[in-house]
XYZ file of C-alpha atoms in Angstrom:
365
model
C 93.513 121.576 108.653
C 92.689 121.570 105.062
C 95.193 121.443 102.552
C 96.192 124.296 100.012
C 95.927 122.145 97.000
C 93.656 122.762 93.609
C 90.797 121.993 95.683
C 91.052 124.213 98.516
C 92.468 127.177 96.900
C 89.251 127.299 94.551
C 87.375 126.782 98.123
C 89.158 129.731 99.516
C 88.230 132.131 96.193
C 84.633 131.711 97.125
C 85.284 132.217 100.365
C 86.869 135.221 99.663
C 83.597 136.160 97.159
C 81.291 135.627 100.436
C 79.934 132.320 99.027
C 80.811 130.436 101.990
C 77.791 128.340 101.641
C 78.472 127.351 98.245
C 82.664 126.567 99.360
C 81.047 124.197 101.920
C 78.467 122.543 99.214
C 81.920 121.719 97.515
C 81.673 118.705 94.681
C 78.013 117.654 94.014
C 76.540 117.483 97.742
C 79.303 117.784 99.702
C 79.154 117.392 103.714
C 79.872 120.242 106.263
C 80.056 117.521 108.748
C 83.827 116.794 109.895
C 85.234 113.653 109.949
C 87.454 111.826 112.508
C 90.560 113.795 110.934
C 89.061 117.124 112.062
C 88.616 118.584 108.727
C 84.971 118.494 107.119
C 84.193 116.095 104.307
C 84.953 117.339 100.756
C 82.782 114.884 99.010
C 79.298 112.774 100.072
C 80.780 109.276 100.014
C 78.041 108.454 97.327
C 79.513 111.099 95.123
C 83.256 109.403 95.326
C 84.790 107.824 92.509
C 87.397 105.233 92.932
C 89.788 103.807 89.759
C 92.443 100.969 90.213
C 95.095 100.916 87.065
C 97.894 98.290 86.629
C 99.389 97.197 83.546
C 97.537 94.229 82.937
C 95.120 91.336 84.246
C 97.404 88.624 82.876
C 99.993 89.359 85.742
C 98.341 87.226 88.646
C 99.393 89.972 91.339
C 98.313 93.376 89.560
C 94.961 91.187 88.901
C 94.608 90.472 92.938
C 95.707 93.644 93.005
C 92.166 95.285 91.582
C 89.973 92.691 93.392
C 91.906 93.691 96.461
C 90.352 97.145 95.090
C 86.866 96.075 94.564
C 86.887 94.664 97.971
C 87.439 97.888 99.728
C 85.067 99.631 97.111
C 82.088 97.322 97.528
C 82.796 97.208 101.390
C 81.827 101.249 100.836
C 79.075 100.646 98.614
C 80.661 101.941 95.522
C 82.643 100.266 92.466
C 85.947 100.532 91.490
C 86.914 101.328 87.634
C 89.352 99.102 86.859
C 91.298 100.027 84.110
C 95.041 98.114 82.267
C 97.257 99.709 79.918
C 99.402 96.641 78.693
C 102.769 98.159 79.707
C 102.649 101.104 77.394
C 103.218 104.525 78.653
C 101.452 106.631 76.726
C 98.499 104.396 76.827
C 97.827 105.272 80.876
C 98.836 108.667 80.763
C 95.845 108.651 78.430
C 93.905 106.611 80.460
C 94.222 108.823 83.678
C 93.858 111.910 81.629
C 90.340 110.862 80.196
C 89.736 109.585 83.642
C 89.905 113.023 85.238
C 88.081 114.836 82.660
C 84.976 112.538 83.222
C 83.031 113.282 86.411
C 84.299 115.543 88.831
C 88.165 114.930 89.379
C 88.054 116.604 92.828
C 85.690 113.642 93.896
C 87.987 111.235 92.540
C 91.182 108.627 93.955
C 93.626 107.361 91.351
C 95.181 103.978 92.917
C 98.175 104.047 90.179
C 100.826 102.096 89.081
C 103.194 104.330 86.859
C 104.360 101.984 84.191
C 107.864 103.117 85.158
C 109.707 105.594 87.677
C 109.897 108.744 84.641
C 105.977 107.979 84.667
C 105.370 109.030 87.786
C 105.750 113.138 87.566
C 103.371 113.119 84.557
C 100.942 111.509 86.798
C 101.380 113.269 89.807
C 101.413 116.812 88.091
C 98.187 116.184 86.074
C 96.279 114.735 89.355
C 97.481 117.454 91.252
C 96.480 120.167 88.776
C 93.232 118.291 88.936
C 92.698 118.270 92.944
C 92.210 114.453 92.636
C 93.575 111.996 95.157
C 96.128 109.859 93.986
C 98.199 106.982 95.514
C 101.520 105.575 93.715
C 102.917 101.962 94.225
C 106.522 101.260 93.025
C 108.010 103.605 90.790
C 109.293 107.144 90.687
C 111.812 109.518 90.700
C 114.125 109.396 93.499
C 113.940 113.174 93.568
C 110.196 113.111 93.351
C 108.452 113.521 96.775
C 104.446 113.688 97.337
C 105.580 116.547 100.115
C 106.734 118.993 97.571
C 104.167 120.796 96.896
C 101.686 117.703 95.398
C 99.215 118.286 98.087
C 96.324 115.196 96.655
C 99.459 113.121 96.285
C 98.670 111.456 99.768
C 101.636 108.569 99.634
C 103.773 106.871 97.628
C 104.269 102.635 98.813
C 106.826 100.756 97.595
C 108.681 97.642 99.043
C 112.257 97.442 99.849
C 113.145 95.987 96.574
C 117.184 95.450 97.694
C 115.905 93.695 101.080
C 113.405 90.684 98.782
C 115.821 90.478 96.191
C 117.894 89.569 98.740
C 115.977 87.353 100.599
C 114.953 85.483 97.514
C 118.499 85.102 96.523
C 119.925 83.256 99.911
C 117.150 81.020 100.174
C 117.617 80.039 96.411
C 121.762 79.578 97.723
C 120.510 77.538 100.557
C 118.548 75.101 98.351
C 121.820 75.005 96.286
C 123.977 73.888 98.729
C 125.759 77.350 98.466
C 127.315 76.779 95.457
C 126.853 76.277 91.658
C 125.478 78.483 88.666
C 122.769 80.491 88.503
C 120.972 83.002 85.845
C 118.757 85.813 86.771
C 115.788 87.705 85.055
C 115.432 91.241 85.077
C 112.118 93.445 85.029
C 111.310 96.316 82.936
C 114.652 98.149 83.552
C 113.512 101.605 83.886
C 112.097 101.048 87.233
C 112.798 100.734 90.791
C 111.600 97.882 91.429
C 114.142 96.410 88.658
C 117.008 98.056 89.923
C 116.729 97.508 93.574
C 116.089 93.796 93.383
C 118.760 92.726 91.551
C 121.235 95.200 93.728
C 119.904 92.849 96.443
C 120.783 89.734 94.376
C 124.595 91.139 93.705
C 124.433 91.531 97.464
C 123.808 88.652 98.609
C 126.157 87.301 95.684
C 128.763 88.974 97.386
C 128.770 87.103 100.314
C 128.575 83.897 98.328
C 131.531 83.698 96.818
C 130.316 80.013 95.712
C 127.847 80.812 93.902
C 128.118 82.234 90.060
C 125.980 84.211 87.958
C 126.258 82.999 84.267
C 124.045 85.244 83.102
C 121.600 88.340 83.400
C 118.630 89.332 81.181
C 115.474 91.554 81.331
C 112.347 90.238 80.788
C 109.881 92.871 81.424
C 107.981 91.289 83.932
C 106.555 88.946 81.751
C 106.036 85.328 81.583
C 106.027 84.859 77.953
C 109.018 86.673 77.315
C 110.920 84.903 80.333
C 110.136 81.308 78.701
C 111.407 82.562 75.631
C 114.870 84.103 76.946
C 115.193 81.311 79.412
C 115.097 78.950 76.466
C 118.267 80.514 75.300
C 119.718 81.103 78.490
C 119.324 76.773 78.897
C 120.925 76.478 75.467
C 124.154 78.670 75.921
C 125.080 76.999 79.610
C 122.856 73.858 79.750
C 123.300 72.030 82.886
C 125.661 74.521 84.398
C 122.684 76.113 85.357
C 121.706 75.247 88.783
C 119.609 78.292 90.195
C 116.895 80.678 88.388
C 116.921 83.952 90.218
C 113.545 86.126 88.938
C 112.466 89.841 89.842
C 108.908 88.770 90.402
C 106.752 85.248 90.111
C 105.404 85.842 86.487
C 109.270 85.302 84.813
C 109.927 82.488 87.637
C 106.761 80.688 86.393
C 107.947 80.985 83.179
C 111.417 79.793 83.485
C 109.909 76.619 85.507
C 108.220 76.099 82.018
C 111.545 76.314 80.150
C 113.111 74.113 82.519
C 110.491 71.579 82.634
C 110.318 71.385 78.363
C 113.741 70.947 78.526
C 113.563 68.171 80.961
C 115.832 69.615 83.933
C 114.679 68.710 87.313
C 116.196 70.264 90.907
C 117.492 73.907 89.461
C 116.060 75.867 92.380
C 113.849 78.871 91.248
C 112.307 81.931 93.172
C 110.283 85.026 92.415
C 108.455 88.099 93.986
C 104.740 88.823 94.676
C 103.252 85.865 96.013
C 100.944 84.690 93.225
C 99.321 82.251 94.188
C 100.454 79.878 91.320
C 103.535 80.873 92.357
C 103.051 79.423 96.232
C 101.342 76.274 95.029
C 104.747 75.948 93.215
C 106.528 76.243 96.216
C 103.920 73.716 98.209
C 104.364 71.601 95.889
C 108.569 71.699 95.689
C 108.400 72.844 92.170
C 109.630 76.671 92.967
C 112.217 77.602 95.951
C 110.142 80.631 97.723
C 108.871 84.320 96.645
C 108.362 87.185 98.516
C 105.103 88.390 99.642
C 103.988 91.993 98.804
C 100.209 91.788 99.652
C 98.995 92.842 95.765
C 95.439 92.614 97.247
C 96.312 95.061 100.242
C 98.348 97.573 97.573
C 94.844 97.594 95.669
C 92.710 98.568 98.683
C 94.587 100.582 100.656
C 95.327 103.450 98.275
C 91.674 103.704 97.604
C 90.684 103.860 101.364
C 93.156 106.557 101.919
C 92.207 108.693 99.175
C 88.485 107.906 100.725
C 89.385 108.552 103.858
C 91.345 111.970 102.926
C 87.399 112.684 100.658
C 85.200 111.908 103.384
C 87.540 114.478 106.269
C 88.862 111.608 107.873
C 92.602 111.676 106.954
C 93.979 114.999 106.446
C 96.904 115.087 104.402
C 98.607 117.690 105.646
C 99.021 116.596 109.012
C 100.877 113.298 107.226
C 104.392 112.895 108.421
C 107.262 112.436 105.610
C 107.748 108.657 106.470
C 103.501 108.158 106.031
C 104.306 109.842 102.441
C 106.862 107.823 100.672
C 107.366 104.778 102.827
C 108.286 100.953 102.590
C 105.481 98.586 103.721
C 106.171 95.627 105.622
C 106.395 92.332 103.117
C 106.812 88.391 103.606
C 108.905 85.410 102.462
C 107.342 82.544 101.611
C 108.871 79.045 101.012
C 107.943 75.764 101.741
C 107.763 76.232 105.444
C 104.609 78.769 105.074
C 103.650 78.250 101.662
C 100.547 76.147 102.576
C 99.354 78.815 105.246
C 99.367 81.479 101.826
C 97.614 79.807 99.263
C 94.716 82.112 98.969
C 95.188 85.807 98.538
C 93.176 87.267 101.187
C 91.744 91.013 101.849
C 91.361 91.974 105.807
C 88.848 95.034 105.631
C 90.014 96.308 108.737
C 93.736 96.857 106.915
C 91.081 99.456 105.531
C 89.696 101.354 108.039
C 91.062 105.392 108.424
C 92.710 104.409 111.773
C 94.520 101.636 110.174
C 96.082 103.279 107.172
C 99.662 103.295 107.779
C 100.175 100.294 109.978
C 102.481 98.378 107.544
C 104.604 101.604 107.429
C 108.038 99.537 107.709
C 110.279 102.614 107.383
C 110.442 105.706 104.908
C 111.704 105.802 101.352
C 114.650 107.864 101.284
């Protein structure tokens, strides 16, 4: 069954003209033959246009992230457009808008990651209006759902930010001894990925009553900026400092670097994402452990299911709630593993239509 969005509507006005023939042509040469989701092809898969956008290539994940997207796209025989906005807002808003007004948007998957969760409706509205495909990762609204009425809004990913920042937390207390002080970085604070990981640190802070936290600061996600407010954080508690708790590798990386200029050895630090700089750290007993979201899986999977949904083999609308907005399934990694995850690594078959939703690890409520 075909969903009512931008795209069908427009199919069902022609229909309505008696230009069936032309409603079945569709976007440049599309295909009256059905695919394996029952409904018939909108575009010719030669016709598709696929476009990965993160913030930046610096970040280690959100660049696996894209090759994990030209992977999928050159196992289709197309290319991705990869495009980076450098953290600014208005800069992909832009981006996406020029994006859909070149080439036919209704031919088109956005794999997107909205800068921060009051990103997201601009996004999803303008797609929408569009009848392009669009996959989120990470941020939005928690009243924002792809099933209210944002029928090319096929799902929304994210990882259960409270269960990793948890995870990262009491294996950083283990390597402490379960006691002592620790600071902890912050990510860009108007997002969910932010918020819910360091809920999961005050959780597990909770229940380690031997364990303090001297101090809390954002810094954005960034390396840079983590040196730099990790060099003050050393100053102001100096060797009380015993554990570095980070909201994803990049700041973790860079506190190692503030630690190691200012000669302290044995504070135990972890992160998020599984960069692999970030797991050779942990190899080699530099860094505690990180949690493993799969960036190169994030960047091919939203494209195959937007290719999928353009080629009639995943129909949207017969998408349950929890294949919509869910959690996928993610990994720690310390030093018992860390060797076994050096390489960022794409399985193609992760890819395939019948395959789409087998990380589901529970809906986002």
């Amino acid at each position: 069954m075909i969903s009512t969005s931008a795209r069908s509507r427009r199919a069902l006005a022609f229909a309505a003209a008696g230009l069936t023939a032309l409603a079945l042509a569709g976007c440049a040469t599309e295909s009256a033959a059905e695919g394996d989701g029952g409904q018939a092809a909108a575009c010719a898969p030669e016709d598709i246009q696929l476009i990965g956008q993160v913030r930046n290539e610096t970040n280690p994940y959100e660049k696996a992230w894209l090759d994990g997207g030209d992977e999928f796209a050159e196992s289709v025989g197309l290319t991705q457009t990869r495009l980076t906005y450098d953290g600014e807002s208005p800069k992909q808003q832009e981006q996406l808008r020029q994006a859909l007004s070149t080439g036919n948007p209704e031919c088109m998957v956005l794999n997107v990651l909205p800068n921060g969760d009051s990103d997201t409706t601009p996004i999803v509205k303008e797609a929408d209006a569009a009848g392009a495909y669009l996959v989120t990762h990470w941020n939005k609204p928690a009243d924002l759902d792809p099933w209210d009425g944002y029928d090319t809004w096929i799902s929304h990913i994210t990882f259960n930010g409270v269960d990793s920042g948890r995870q990262i937390a009491e294996a950083m207390f283990e390597a402490m001894g379960g006691e002592g002080g620790i600071i902890a970085l912050q990510g860009i604070l108007d997002t969910s990925a932010a918020k819910d990981r360091f809920i999961g640190l005050e959780d597990a802070l909770a229940e380690n009553p031997g364990v303090t936290l001297l101090d809390e600061q954002a810094a954005d996600f960034d390396r840079t900026t983590a040196f730099n407010v990790t060099k003050t954080l050393i100053t102001k508690h100096g060797d009380a400092i015993t554990g570095v708790w980070a909201a994803n590798d990049d700041m973790a990386l860079g506190a190692l670097q503030a630690l190691e200029a200012a000669g302290m050895s044995g504070v135990a630090v972890v992160g998020i994402d599984a960069v692999p700089e970030a797991v050779q750290a942990i190899a080699d007993g530099k860094m505690t452990a990180t949690v493993s979201s799969d960036g190169p899986w994030q960047g091919g999977i939203g494209l195959a299911m937007g290719y999928c949904a353009l080629t009639g083999e995943l129909a949207v609308s017969d998408l349950s709630d929890e294949e919509r907005a869910f959690f996928a399934k993610q990994t720690l990694i310390d030093a018992s593993n860390a060797e076994a995850n050096l390489t960022p690594s794409v399985n193609l078959e992760d890819f395939e239509c019948g395959n789409l939703f087998n990380r589901v690890d529970g809906p986002v409520s």
